[in-house]
JSON list of C-alpha atoms in Angstrom, two decimals:
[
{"chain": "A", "resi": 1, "resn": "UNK", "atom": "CA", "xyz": [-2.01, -10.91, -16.41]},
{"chain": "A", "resi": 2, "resn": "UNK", "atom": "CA", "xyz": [0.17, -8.94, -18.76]},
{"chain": "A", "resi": 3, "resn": "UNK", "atom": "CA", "xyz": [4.13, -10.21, -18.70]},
{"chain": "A", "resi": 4, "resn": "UNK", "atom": "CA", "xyz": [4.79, -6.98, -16.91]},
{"chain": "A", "resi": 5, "resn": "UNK", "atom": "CA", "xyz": [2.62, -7.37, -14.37]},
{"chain": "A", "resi": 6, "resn": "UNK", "atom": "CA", "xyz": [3.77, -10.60, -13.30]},
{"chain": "A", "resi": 7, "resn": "UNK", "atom": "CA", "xyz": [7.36, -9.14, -13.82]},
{"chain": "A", "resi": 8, "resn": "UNK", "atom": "CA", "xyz": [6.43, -5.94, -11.34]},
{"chain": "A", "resi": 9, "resn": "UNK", "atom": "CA", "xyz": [5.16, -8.55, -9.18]},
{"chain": "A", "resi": 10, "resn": "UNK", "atom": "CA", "xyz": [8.16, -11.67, -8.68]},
{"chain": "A", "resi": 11, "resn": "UNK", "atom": "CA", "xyz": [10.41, -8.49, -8.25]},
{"chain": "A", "resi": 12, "resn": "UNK", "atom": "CA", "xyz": [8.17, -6.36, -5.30]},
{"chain": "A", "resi": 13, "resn": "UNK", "atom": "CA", "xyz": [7.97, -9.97, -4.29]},
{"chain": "A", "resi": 14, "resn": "UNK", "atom": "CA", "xyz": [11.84, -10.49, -4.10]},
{"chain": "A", "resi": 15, "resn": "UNK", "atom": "CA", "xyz": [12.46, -6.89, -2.94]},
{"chain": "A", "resi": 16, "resn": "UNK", "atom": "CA", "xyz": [10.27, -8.08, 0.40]},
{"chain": "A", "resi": 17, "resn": "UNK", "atom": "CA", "xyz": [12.27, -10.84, 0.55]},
{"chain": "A", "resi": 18, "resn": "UNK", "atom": "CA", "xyz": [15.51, -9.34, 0.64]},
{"chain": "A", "resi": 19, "resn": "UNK", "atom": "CA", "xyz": [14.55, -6.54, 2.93]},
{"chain": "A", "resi": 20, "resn": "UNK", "atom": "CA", "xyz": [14.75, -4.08, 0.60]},
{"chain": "A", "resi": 21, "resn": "UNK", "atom": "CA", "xyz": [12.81, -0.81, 1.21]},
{"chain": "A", "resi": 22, "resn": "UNK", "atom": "CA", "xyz": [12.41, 0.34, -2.44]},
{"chain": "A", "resi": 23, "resn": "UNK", "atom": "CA", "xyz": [8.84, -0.16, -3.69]},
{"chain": "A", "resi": 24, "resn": "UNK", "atom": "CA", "xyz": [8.38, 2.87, -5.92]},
{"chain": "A", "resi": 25, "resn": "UNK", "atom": "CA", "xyz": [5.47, 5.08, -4.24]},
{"chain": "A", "resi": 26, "resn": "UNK", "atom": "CA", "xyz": [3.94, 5.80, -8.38]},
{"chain": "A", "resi": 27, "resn": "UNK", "atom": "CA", "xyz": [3.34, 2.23, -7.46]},
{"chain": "A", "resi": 28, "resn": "UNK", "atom": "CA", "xyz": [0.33, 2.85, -5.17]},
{"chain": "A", "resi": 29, "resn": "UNK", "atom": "CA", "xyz": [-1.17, 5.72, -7.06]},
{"chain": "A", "resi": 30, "resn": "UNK", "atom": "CA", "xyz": [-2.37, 2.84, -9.97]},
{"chain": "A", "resi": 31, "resn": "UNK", "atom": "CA", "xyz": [-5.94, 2.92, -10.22]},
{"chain": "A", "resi": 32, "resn": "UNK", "atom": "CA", "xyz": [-7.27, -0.95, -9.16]},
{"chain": "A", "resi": 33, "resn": "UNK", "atom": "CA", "xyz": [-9.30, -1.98, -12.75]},
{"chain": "A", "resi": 34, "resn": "UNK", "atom": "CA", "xyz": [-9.20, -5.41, -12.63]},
{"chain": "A", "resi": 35, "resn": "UNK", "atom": "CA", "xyz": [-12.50, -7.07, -13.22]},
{"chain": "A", "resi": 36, "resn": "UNK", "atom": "CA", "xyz": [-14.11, -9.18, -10.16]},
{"chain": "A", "resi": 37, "resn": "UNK", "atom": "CA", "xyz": [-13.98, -13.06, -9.74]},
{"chain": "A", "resi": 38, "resn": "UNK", "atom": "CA", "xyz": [-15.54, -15.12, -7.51]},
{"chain": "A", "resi": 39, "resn": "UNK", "atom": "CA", "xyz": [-12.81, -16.26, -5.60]},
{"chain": "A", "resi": 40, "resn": "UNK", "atom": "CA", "xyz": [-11.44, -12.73, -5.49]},
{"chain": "A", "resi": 41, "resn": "UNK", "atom": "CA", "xyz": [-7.97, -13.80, -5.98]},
{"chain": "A", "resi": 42, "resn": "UNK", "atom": "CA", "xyz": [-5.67, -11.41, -7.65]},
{"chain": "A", "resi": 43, "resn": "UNK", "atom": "CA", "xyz": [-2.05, -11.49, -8.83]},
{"chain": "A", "resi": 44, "resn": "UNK", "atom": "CA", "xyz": [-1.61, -7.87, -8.58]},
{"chain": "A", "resi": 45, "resn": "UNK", "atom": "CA", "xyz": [2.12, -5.29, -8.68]},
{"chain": "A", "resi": 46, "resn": "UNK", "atom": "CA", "xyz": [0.04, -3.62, -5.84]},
{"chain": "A", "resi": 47, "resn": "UNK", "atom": "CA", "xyz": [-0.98, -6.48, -3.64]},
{"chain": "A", "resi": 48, "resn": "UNK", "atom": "CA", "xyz": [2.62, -7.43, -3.63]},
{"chain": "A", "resi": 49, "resn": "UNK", "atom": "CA", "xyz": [4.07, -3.85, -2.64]},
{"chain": "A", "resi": 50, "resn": "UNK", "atom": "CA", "xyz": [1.67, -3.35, 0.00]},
{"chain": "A", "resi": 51, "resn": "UNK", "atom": "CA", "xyz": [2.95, -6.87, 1.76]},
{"chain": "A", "resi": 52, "resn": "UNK", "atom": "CA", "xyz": [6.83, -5.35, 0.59]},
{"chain": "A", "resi": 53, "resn": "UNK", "atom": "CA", "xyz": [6.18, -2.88, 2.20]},
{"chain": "A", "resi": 54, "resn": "UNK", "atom": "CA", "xyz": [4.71, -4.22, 5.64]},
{"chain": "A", "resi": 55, "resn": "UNK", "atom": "CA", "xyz": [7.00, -6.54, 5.92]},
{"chain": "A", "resi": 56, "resn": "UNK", "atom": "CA", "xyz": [9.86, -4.53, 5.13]},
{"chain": "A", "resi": 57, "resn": "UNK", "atom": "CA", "xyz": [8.64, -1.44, 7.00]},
{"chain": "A", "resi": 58, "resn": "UNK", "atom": "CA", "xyz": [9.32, 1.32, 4.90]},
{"chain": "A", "resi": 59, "resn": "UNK", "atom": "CA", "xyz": [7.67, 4.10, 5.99]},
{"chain": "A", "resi": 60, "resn": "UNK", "atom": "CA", "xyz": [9.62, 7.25, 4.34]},
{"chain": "A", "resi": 61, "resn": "UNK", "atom": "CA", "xyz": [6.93, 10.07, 3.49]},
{"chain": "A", "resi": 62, "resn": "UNK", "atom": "CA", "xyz": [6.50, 9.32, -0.09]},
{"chain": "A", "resi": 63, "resn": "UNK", "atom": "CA", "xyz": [4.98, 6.09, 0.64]},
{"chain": "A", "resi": 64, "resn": "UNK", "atom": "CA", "xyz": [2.71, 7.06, 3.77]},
{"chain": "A", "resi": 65, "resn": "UNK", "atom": "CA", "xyz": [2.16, 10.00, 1.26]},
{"chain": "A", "resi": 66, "resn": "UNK", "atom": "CA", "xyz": [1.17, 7.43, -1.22]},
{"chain": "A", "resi": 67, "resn": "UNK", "atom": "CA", "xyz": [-1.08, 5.39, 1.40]},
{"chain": "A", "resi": 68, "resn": "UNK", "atom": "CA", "xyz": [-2.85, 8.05, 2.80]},
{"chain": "A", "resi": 69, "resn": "UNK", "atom": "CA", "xyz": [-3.97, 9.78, -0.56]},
{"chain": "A", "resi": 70, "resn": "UNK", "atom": "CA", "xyz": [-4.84, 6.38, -1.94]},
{"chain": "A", "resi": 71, "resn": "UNK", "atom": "CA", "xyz": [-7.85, 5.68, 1.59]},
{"chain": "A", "resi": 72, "resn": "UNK", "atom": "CA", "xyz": [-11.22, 6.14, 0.21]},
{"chain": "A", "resi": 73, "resn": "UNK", "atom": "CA", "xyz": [-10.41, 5.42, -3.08]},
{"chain": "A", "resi": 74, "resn": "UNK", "atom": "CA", "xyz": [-14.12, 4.82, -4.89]},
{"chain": "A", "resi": 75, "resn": "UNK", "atom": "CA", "xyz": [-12.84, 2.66, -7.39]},
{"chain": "A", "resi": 76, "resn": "UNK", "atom": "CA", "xyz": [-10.75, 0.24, -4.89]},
{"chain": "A", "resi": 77, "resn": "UNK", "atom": "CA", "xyz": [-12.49, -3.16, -3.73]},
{"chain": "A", "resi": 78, "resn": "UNK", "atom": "CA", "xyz": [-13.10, -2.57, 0.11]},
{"chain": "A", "resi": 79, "resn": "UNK", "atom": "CA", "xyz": [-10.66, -5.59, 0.65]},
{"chain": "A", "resi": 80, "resn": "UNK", "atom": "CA", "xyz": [-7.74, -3.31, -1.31]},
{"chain": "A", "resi": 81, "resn": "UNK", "atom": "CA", "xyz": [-8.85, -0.27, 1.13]},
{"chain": "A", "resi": 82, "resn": "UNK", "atom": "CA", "xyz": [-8.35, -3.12, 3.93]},
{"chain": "A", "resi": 83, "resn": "UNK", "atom": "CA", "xyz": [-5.13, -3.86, 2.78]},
{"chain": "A", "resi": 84, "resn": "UNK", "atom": "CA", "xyz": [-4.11, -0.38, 2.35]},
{"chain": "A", "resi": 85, "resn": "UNK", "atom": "CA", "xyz": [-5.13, 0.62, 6.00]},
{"chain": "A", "resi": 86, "resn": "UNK", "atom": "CA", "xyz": [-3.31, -2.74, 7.42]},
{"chain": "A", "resi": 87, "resn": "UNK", "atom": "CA", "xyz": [0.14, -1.63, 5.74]},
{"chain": "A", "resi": 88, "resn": "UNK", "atom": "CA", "xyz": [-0.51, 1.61, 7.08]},
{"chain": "A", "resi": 89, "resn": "UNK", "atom": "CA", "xyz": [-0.66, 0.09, 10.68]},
{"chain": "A", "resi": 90, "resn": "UNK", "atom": "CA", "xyz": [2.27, -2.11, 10.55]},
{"chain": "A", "resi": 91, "resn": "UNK", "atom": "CA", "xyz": [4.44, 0.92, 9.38]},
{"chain": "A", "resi": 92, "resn": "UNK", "atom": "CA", "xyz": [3.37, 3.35, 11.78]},
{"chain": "A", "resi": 93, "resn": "UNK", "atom": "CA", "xyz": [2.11, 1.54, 14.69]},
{"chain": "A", "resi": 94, "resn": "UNK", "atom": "CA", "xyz": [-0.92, 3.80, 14.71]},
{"chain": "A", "resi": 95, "resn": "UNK", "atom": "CA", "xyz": [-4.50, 1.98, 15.21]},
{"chain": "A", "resi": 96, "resn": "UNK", "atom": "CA", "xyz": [-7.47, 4.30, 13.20]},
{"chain": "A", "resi": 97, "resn": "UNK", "atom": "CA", "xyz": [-8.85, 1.30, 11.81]},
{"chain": "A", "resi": 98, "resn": "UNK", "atom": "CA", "xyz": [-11.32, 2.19, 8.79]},
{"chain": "A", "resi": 99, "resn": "UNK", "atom": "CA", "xyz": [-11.63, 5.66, 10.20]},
{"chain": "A", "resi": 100, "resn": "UNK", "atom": "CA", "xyz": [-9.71, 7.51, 7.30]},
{"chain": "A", "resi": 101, "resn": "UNK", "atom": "CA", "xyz": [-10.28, 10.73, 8.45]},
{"chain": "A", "resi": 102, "resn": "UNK", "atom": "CA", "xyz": [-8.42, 9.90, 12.04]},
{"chain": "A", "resi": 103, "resn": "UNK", "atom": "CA", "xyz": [-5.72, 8.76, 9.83]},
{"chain": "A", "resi": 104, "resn": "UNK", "atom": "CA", "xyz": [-5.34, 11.85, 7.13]},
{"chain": "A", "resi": 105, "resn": "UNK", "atom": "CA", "xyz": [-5.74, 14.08, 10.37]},
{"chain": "A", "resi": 106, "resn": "UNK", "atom": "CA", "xyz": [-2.30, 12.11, 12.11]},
{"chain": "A", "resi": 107, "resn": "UNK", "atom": "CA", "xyz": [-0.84, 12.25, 9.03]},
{"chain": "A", "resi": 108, "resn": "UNK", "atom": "CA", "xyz": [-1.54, 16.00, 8.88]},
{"chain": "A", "resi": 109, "resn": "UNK", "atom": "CA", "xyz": [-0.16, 16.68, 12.26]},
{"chain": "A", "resi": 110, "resn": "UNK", "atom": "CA", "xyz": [2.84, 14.37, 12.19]},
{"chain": "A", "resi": 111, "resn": "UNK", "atom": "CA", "xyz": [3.95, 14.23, 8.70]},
{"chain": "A", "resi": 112, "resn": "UNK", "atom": "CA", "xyz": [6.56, 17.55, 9.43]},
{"chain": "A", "resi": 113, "resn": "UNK", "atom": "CA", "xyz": [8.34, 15.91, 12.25]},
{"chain": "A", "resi": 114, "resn": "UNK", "atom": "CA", "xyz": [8.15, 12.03, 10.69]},
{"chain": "A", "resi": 115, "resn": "UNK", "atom": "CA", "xyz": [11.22, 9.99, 10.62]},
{"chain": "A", "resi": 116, "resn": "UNK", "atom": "CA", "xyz": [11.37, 6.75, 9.31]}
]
């Protein structure tokens, strides 16, 4: 991993540590292009703002923005679309599972009135 990578990532990491609700939504438009392993184990600036972002719950419309464009994604590993749609559940308590256009269409309809 480049030195900026793992500097993107100890920072999202202490961001979610200290509550903070600032993981830049640019973040989750990055294309995944990291090359397979077996173990599929990844040290990755997105892994670590999706968990930032779960655990701190921020849920302003740029990121659910972010989310919602980024489901489907044909270049993302199914486990990063996994990820994606689990962040998206913690932070709006909605359960559409891996049904992305149930969750585009709430997003649709709600994304007017949404408050964080």
């Amino acid at each position: 991993m480049e030195p900026a990578g793992i500097g993107s990532t100890l920072l999202l990491w202490g961001m979610g540590l200290a509550g903070h609700q600032n993981v830049p939504a640019a973040l989750l438009a990055v294309p995944w292009s990291k090359p397979e392993n077996p173990t599929e184990k990844y040290f990755a600036p997105i892994l670590t703002g999706l968990w930032a972002i779960s655990v701190t719950g921020q849920n302003d419309k740029a990121t659910l923005d972010a989310l919602i464009a980024r489901l489907g994604e044909s270049t993302d590993p199914d486990w990063l679309q996994s990820q994606i749609i689990g962040t998206l559940t913690a932070i709006t308590d909605q359960r559409f599972a891996y049904n992305i256009d149930a969750w585009r269409d709430w997003w649709q309809a709600n994304r007017a009135t949404w408050r964080p």
